[in-house]
């Protein structure tokens, strides 16, 4: 039996967002998302390349210093070997840098994400973990990180 969808997702999503180079990120995207991905971001359908642009933009702006913190997930296997199924999860991506509204000054944010995914094996061989996300629906918002004041 393959690892749970939650364990698989934690490993793969960390590899995507915590990549230290563009090359590592692109490989993690390839290992995680199907070429036939159906993708929506805050209700808007986007092509797979749109996901790649969003992720690479976040990584590059942050200096390849993002951190993923999974809070919870619910998984439903479609079979007894975890080859196909669904996962709904919630995680926070920390150290997101983006310009303040109306400015070019970068500020620190956390991206709070709720995801619903369909994961399927792409190869018939049960001894190979060929699972990829084939459907991805993201609801995300960026929350400003408040700078803490040192004690007086």
PDB file of C-alpha atoms in Angstrom:
ATOM      1  CA  UNK A   1       0.000   0.000   0.000  1.00  0.00           C
ATOM      2  CA  UNK A   2       1.196   3.506  -0.843  1.00  0.00           C
ATOM      3  CA  UNK A   3       1.584   6.247   1.805  1.00  0.00           C
ATOM      4  CA  UNK A   4      -1.590   8.179   2.700  1.00  0.00           C
ATOM      5  CA  UNK A   5      -2.679  11.076   0.493  1.00  0.00           C
ATOM      6  CA  UNK A   6      -1.981  13.448   3.388  1.00  0.00           C
ATOM      7  CA  UNK A   7       1.615  12.198   3.813  1.00  0.00           C
ATOM      8  CA  UNK A   8       2.114  12.321   0.026  1.00  0.00           C
ATOM      9  CA  UNK A   9       0.698  15.862  -0.127  1.00  0.00           C
ATOM     10  CA  UNK A  10       2.828  17.151   2.759  1.00  0.00           C
ATOM     11  CA  UNK A  11       5.988  15.843   1.071  1.00  0.00           C
ATOM     12  CA  UNK A  12       5.131  17.041  -2.435  1.00  0.00           C
ATOM     13  CA  UNK A  13       3.767  20.486  -1.558  1.00  0.00           C
ATOM     14  CA  UNK A  14       6.786  21.195   0.668  1.00  0.00           C
ATOM     15  CA  UNK A  15       9.069  20.218  -2.232  1.00  0.00           C
ATOM     16  CA  UNK A  16       7.204  22.645  -4.517  1.00  0.00           C
ATOM     17  CA  UNK A  17       7.132  25.682  -2.214  1.00  0.00           C
ATOM     18  CA  UNK A  18      10.321  25.103  -0.232  1.00  0.00           C
ATOM     19  CA  UNK A  19      12.473  24.561  -3.334  1.00  0.00           C
ATOM     20  CA  UNK A  20      15.786  26.404  -3.196  1.00  0.00           C
ATOM     21  CA  UNK A  21      16.211  26.753  -6.977  1.00  0.00           C
ATOM     22  CA  UNK A  22      13.930  27.264  -9.968  1.00  0.00           C
ATOM     23  CA  UNK A  23      15.083  23.902 -11.343  1.00  0.00           C
ATOM     24  CA  UNK A  24      14.127  22.090  -8.106  1.00  0.00           C
ATOM     25  CA  UNK A  25      10.734  23.805  -8.136  1.00  0.00           C
ATOM     26  CA  UNK A  26      10.035  22.844 -11.756  1.00  0.00           C
ATOM     27  CA  UNK A  27      10.949  19.219 -10.997  1.00  0.00           C
ATOM     28  CA  UNK A  28       8.714  19.213  -7.914  1.00  0.00           C
ATOM     29  CA  UNK A  29       5.832  20.629  -9.986  1.00  0.00           C
ATOM     30  CA  UNK A  30       6.400  17.891 -12.583  1.00  0.00           C
ATOM     31  CA  UNK A  31       6.421  15.203  -9.861  1.00  0.00           C
ATOM     32  CA  UNK A  32       3.260  16.570  -8.207  1.00  0.00           C
ATOM     33  CA  UNK A  33       0.864  17.817 -10.892  1.00  0.00           C
ATOM     34  CA  UNK A  34      -0.445  15.931 -13.908  1.00  0.00           C
ATOM     35  CA  UNK A  35       0.078  17.375 -17.384  1.00  0.00           C
ATOM     36  CA  UNK A  36      -3.728  17.122 -17.730  1.00  0.00           C
ATOM     37  CA  UNK A  37      -4.329  19.176 -14.555  1.00  0.00           C
ATOM     38  CA  UNK A  38      -7.701  20.903 -14.148  1.00  0.00           C
ATOM     39  CA  UNK A  39      -6.963  23.955 -11.981  1.00  0.00           C
ATOM     40  CA  UNK A  40      -9.008  26.754 -10.406  1.00  0.00           C
ATOM     41  CA  UNK A  41      -7.617  29.573  -8.261  1.00  0.00           C
ATOM     42  CA  UNK A  42     -10.206  31.488  -6.209  1.00  0.00           C
ATOM     43  CA  UNK A  43     -12.886  30.259  -8.611  1.00  0.00           C
ATOM     44  CA  UNK A  44     -11.111  31.196 -11.837  1.00  0.00           C
ATOM     45  CA  UNK A  45      -9.971  28.380 -14.143  1.00  0.00           C
ATOM     46  CA  UNK A  46      -6.309  28.603 -15.133  1.00  0.00           C
ATOM     47  CA  UNK A  47      -4.048  26.446 -17.316  1.00  0.00           C
ATOM     48  CA  UNK A  48      -1.328  24.325 -15.716  1.00  0.00           C
ATOM     49  CA  UNK A  49       1.267  26.910 -16.779  1.00  0.00           C
ATOM     50  CA  UNK A  50      -0.660  29.437 -14.671  1.00  0.00           C
ATOM     51  CA  UNK A  51       0.081  27.367 -11.575  1.00  0.00           C
ATOM     52  CA  UNK A  52       3.760  27.254 -12.521  1.00  0.00           C
ATOM     53  CA  UNK A  53       3.861  31.055 -12.949  1.00  0.00           C
ATOM     54  CA  UNK A  54       2.151  31.657  -9.579  1.00  0.00           C
ATOM     55  CA  UNK A  55       4.512  29.320  -7.721  1.00  0.00           C
ATOM     56  CA  UNK A  56       7.718  30.531  -9.394  1.00  0.00           C
ATOM     57  CA  UNK A  57       6.706  34.163  -8.866  1.00  0.00           C
ATOM     58  CA  UNK A  58       6.157  33.564  -5.148  1.00  0.00           C
ATOM     59  CA  UNK A  59       9.461  31.706  -4.797  1.00  0.00           C
ATOM     60  CA  UNK A  60      11.533  34.234  -6.728  1.00  0.00           C
ATOM     61  CA  UNK A  61      10.089  37.231  -4.862  1.00  0.00           C
ATOM     62  CA  UNK A  62      10.710  35.527  -1.500  1.00  0.00           C
ATOM     63  CA  UNK A  63      14.317  34.689  -2.412  1.00  0.00           C
ATOM     64  CA  UNK A  64      13.461  30.954  -2.415  1.00  0.00           C
ATOM     65  CA  UNK A  65      12.734  31.112   1.329  1.00  0.00           C
ATOM     66  CA  UNK A  66       9.097  30.005   1.607  1.00  0.00           C
ATOM     67  CA  UNK A  67       7.910  27.667   4.344  1.00  0.00           C
ATOM     68  CA  UNK A  68       4.810  25.445   4.323  1.00  0.00           C
ATOM     69  CA  UNK A  69       2.873  24.645   7.483  1.00  0.00           C
ATOM     70  CA  UNK A  70       0.050  22.102   7.018  1.00  0.00           C
ATOM     71  CA  UNK A  71      -2.748  22.537   9.558  1.00  0.00           C
ATOM     72  CA  UNK A  72      -5.120  19.721   8.611  1.00  0.00           C
ATOM     73  CA  UNK A  73      -6.492  17.492   5.885  1.00  0.00           C
ATOM     74  CA  UNK A  74      -9.256  15.018   5.191  1.00  0.00           C
ATOM     75  CA  UNK A  75      -8.578  12.207   2.728  1.00  0.00           C
ATOM     76  CA  UNK A  76     -10.828   9.702   0.998  1.00  0.00           C
ATOM     77  CA  UNK A  77      -9.146   6.822  -0.879  1.00  0.00           C
ATOM     78  CA  UNK A  78     -11.029   5.331  -3.831  1.00  0.00           C
ATOM     79  CA  UNK A  79      -9.251   2.009  -3.390  1.00  0.00           C
ATOM     80  CA  UNK A  80      -7.477   0.016  -0.680  1.00  0.00           C
ATOM     81  CA  UNK A  81      -3.971   0.824  -1.931  1.00  0.00           C
ATOM     82  CA  UNK A  82      -4.182   4.662  -1.923  1.00  0.00           C
ATOM     83  CA  UNK A  83      -3.579   4.829  -5.676  1.00  0.00           C
ATOM     84  CA  UNK A  84      -6.575   7.081  -6.354  1.00  0.00           C
ATOM     85  CA  UNK A  85      -8.557   9.385  -4.117  1.00  0.00           C
ATOM     86  CA  UNK A  86      -9.320  12.866  -2.870  1.00  0.00           C
ATOM     87  CA  UNK A  87      -7.886  15.223  -0.278  1.00  0.00           C
ATOM     88  CA  UNK A  88      -9.130  18.446   1.222  1.00  0.00           C
ATOM     89  CA  UNK A  89      -6.538  20.362   3.194  1.00  0.00           C
ATOM     90  CA  UNK A  90      -5.508  23.651   4.730  1.00  0.00           C
ATOM     91  CA  UNK A  91      -2.000  25.033   4.927  1.00  0.00           C
ATOM     92  CA  UNK A  92      -0.148  28.304   5.315  1.00  0.00           C
ATOM     93  CA  UNK A  93       2.773  29.418   3.181  1.00  0.00           C
ATOM     94  CA  UNK A  94       4.971  31.718   5.237  1.00  0.00           C
ATOM     95  CA  UNK A  95       7.487  34.397   4.137  1.00  0.00           C
ATOM     96  CA  UNK A  96       5.501  35.447   1.045  1.00  0.00           C
ATOM     97  CA  UNK A  97       6.828  38.796  -0.149  1.00  0.00           C
ATOM     98  CA  UNK A  98       4.734  41.123  -2.265  1.00  0.00           C
ATOM     99  CA  UNK A  99       4.435  44.860  -2.822  1.00  0.00           C
ATOM    100  CA  UNK A 100       2.290  46.934  -0.504  1.00  0.00           C
ATOM    101  CA  UNK A 101      -0.774  48.336  -2.315  1.00  0.00           C
ATOM    102  CA  UNK A 102       0.244  51.361  -4.381  1.00  0.00           C
ATOM    103  CA  UNK A 103       3.960  50.865  -3.651  1.00  0.00           C
ATOM    104  CA  UNK A 104       6.989  48.932  -4.804  1.00  0.00           C
ATOM    105  CA  UNK A 105       8.056  48.258  -1.197  1.00  0.00           C
ATOM    106  CA  UNK A 106       7.866  44.547  -0.402  1.00  0.00           C
ATOM    107  CA  UNK A 107       6.003  43.420   2.701  1.00  0.00           C
ATOM    108  CA  UNK A 108       5.769  40.005   4.346  1.00  0.00           C
ATOM    109  CA  UNK A 109       2.547  38.000   4.090  1.00  0.00           C
ATOM    110  CA  UNK A 110       1.233  34.544   4.870  1.00  0.00           C
ATOM    111  CA  UNK A 111      -0.792  32.817   2.154  1.00  0.00           C
ATOM    112  CA  UNK A 112      -3.630  30.863   3.748  1.00  0.00           C
ATOM    113  CA  UNK A 113      -4.797  28.114   1.386  1.00  0.00           C
ATOM    114  CA  UNK A 114      -7.658  25.693   1.355  1.00  0.00           C
ATOM    115  CA  UNK A 115      -7.223  23.022  -1.323  1.00  0.00           C
ATOM    116  CA  UNK A 116      -9.414  20.269  -2.713  1.00  0.00           C
ATOM    117  CA  UNK A 117      -7.601  17.814  -4.951  1.00  0.00           C
ATOM    118  CA  UNK A 118      -8.155  14.621  -6.883  1.00  0.00           C
ATOM    119  CA  UNK A 119      -5.057  12.422  -6.917  1.00  0.00           C
ATOM    120  CA  UNK A 120      -4.687   9.580  -9.425  1.00  0.00           C
ATOM    121  CA  UNK A 121      -1.988   7.109 -10.381  1.00  0.00           C
ATOM    122  CA  UNK A 122      -0.836   7.742 -13.934  1.00  0.00           C
ATOM    123  CA  UNK A 123       0.774   4.320 -14.490  1.00  0.00           C
ATOM    124  CA  UNK A 124      -0.881   0.907 -14.109  1.00  0.00           C
ATOM    125  CA  UNK A 125       2.103  -0.634 -12.258  1.00  0.00           C
ATOM    126  CA  UNK A 126       1.117  -0.774  -8.547  1.00  0.00           C
ATOM    127  CA  UNK A 127       4.772  -0.987  -7.454  1.00  0.00           C
ATOM    128  CA  UNK A 128       5.470   2.546  -8.779  1.00  0.00           C
ATOM    129  CA  UNK A 129       4.079   5.597  -7.008  1.00  0.00           C
ATOM    130  CA  UNK A 130       2.931   7.500 -10.093  1.00  0.00           C
ATOM    131  CA  UNK A 131       0.325   9.593  -8.273  1.00  0.00           C
ATOM    132  CA  UNK A 132      -0.249  13.128  -9.503  1.00  0.00           C
ATOM    133  CA  UNK A 133      -2.820  15.781  -8.732  1.00  0.00           C
ATOM    134  CA  UNK A 134      -5.262  15.825 -11.658  1.00  0.00           C
ATOM    135  CA  UNK A 135      -7.794  18.307 -10.246  1.00  0.00           C
ATOM    136  CA  UNK A 136      -6.914  21.225  -7.997  1.00  0.00           C
ATOM    137  CA  UNK A 137      -9.237  23.848  -6.540  1.00  0.00           C
ATOM    138  CA  UNK A 138      -7.517  26.514  -4.433  1.00  0.00           C
ATOM    139  CA  UNK A 139      -9.108  29.194  -2.284  1.00  0.00           C
ATOM    140  CA  UNK A 140      -6.358  31.478  -1.009  1.00  0.00           C
ATOM    141  CA  UNK A 141      -5.864  34.827   0.632  1.00  0.00           C
ATOM    142  CA  UNK A 142      -2.766  36.728   1.688  1.00  0.00           C
ATOM    143  CA  UNK A 143      -2.656  37.940   5.292  1.00  0.00           C
ATOM    144  CA  UNK A 144      -0.143  40.668   6.223  1.00  0.00           C
ATOM    145  CA  UNK A 145       2.371  39.665   8.876  1.00  0.00           C
ATOM    146  CA  UNK A 146       2.441  42.183  11.679  1.00  0.00           C
ATOM    147  CA  UNK A 147       5.936  43.188  12.766  1.00  0.00           C
ATOM    148  CA  UNK A 148       6.371  42.517  16.450  1.00  0.00           C
ATOM    149  CA  UNK A 149       7.491  45.402  18.609  1.00  0.00           C
ATOM    150  CA  UNK A 150      10.431  44.740  20.945  1.00  0.00           C
ATOM    151  CA  UNK A 151       9.549  45.062  24.647  1.00  0.00           C
ATOM    152  CA  UNK A 152      10.268  48.440  26.222  1.00  0.00           C
TER     153      UNK A 152
END
